[in-house]
């Protein structure tokens, strides 16, 4: 078999066989296929697409490029959640403990952030001392003892995705439904869970900017998961403005702790986290219906049981569990500045992408994989879309390492929060569900 012939076939719109796809993926991992040939294949797939059979074969070949977790020693259906990536998306820190507190084991491997979106691993890493890269033994121990396990993806889990994703990132080939599907689902299958809830983001701050594209991705992810025996459901959710009030790692951890303490429970972040948790409890067999699952999740919140899971999880992995009761112990930025409304009006729009980039500029995210994150910095929104504001009213608070760093982003934040002359109807966070 020659890689040249496979690229040529795909360039002309042909379908690759399972053996051909495996030949390519194996060659990516063992280095026998050079990057330029893989990059050409990726571009050909972007233009020509893949059939369902090809997407299934690519997913499996990628899963098999590394280790597959065996969670069978833990009883029950293990559940996972995946979000396609959003600004301020911190639902994992809330829903993981909630699901575990309902008696359903929740096992997740998470990523680090890149560009304007954050990563769950970076958020957990803001907790002083907390180990975020768990060995298999520690991952299983966590699941057994607390019902919740979250670890950074280790290099031996789907190594083909590391290589291919790095190539996609520099060749403008990220936005392809079959490639995104195989990338996400190979990692989810390798993670070993039996049920998965997908949060497919839709909007200007997401990969999929309109409902039609988001539906296409959701459908593709669900059908691949089902074909391999997983229970899967997708929720398509809006991603225009940031999710929640904070962007930046320690700030986001604090916001999650506050929700688990029962505060801000009428926010979109809380509603979304509780709904996703209920879907996971239902899929994991912890309830017979969605209303029953929702009631269980509410009880896990109200009783403090979910907060207890988070406390136990942090303590088990060397973190300072006192942050759960005293969030002031999280890293604090030395400089703060309030951004104020220039004139009275209504908050018309908040550009999630721009605010994510501003947080990244402050040091809360990475421009490239090698960048080091400052856990303390970021921003906190003081208003919501549709809210009336007076001239001079606080729109956001910036947290930075220096006054100079704050100077650099102040205008960007001011422009990203648009105050206009007409009121806005706030839009629902949940657009559609699909299973
Ligand atoms: N997230 C992934 O893990 N892979 C993609 O290709 C896109 C989003």
XYZ file of C-alpha atoms and ligand atoms in Angstrom, residues 82-85 153 161 165 168 173-177 179-185 187-188 207 217, ligand 1:
32
model
C -17.696 16.098 26.439
C -18.031 19.729 25.472
C -16.879 20.869 22.043
C -15.276 23.869 23.728
C -5.051 12.903 28.922
C -4.845 12.366 17.824
C -4.422 17.505 15.920
C -4.624 20.179 11.781
C -7.921 21.549 8.787
C -9.596 21.596 12.211
C -13.091 22.393 10.915
C -14.134 19.075 9.391
C -16.998 17.045 10.846
C -12.060 14.717 11.618
C -13.622 16.349 14.695
C -15.818 13.271 15.219
C -12.918 10.804 15.031
C -10.757 13.020 17.244
C -13.381 13.347 19.983
C -14.902 9.875 19.854
C -10.619 9.657 22.989
C -14.014 9.009 24.542
C -16.426 25.770 16.294
C -21.639 17.459 14.232
N -11.999 18.789 20.211
C -11.256 17.683 19.958
O -10.890 16.952 20.871
N -10.938 17.429 18.686
C -11.314 18.192 17.643
O -10.993 17.892 16.533
C -12.075 19.336 17.930
C -12.424 19.604 19.225
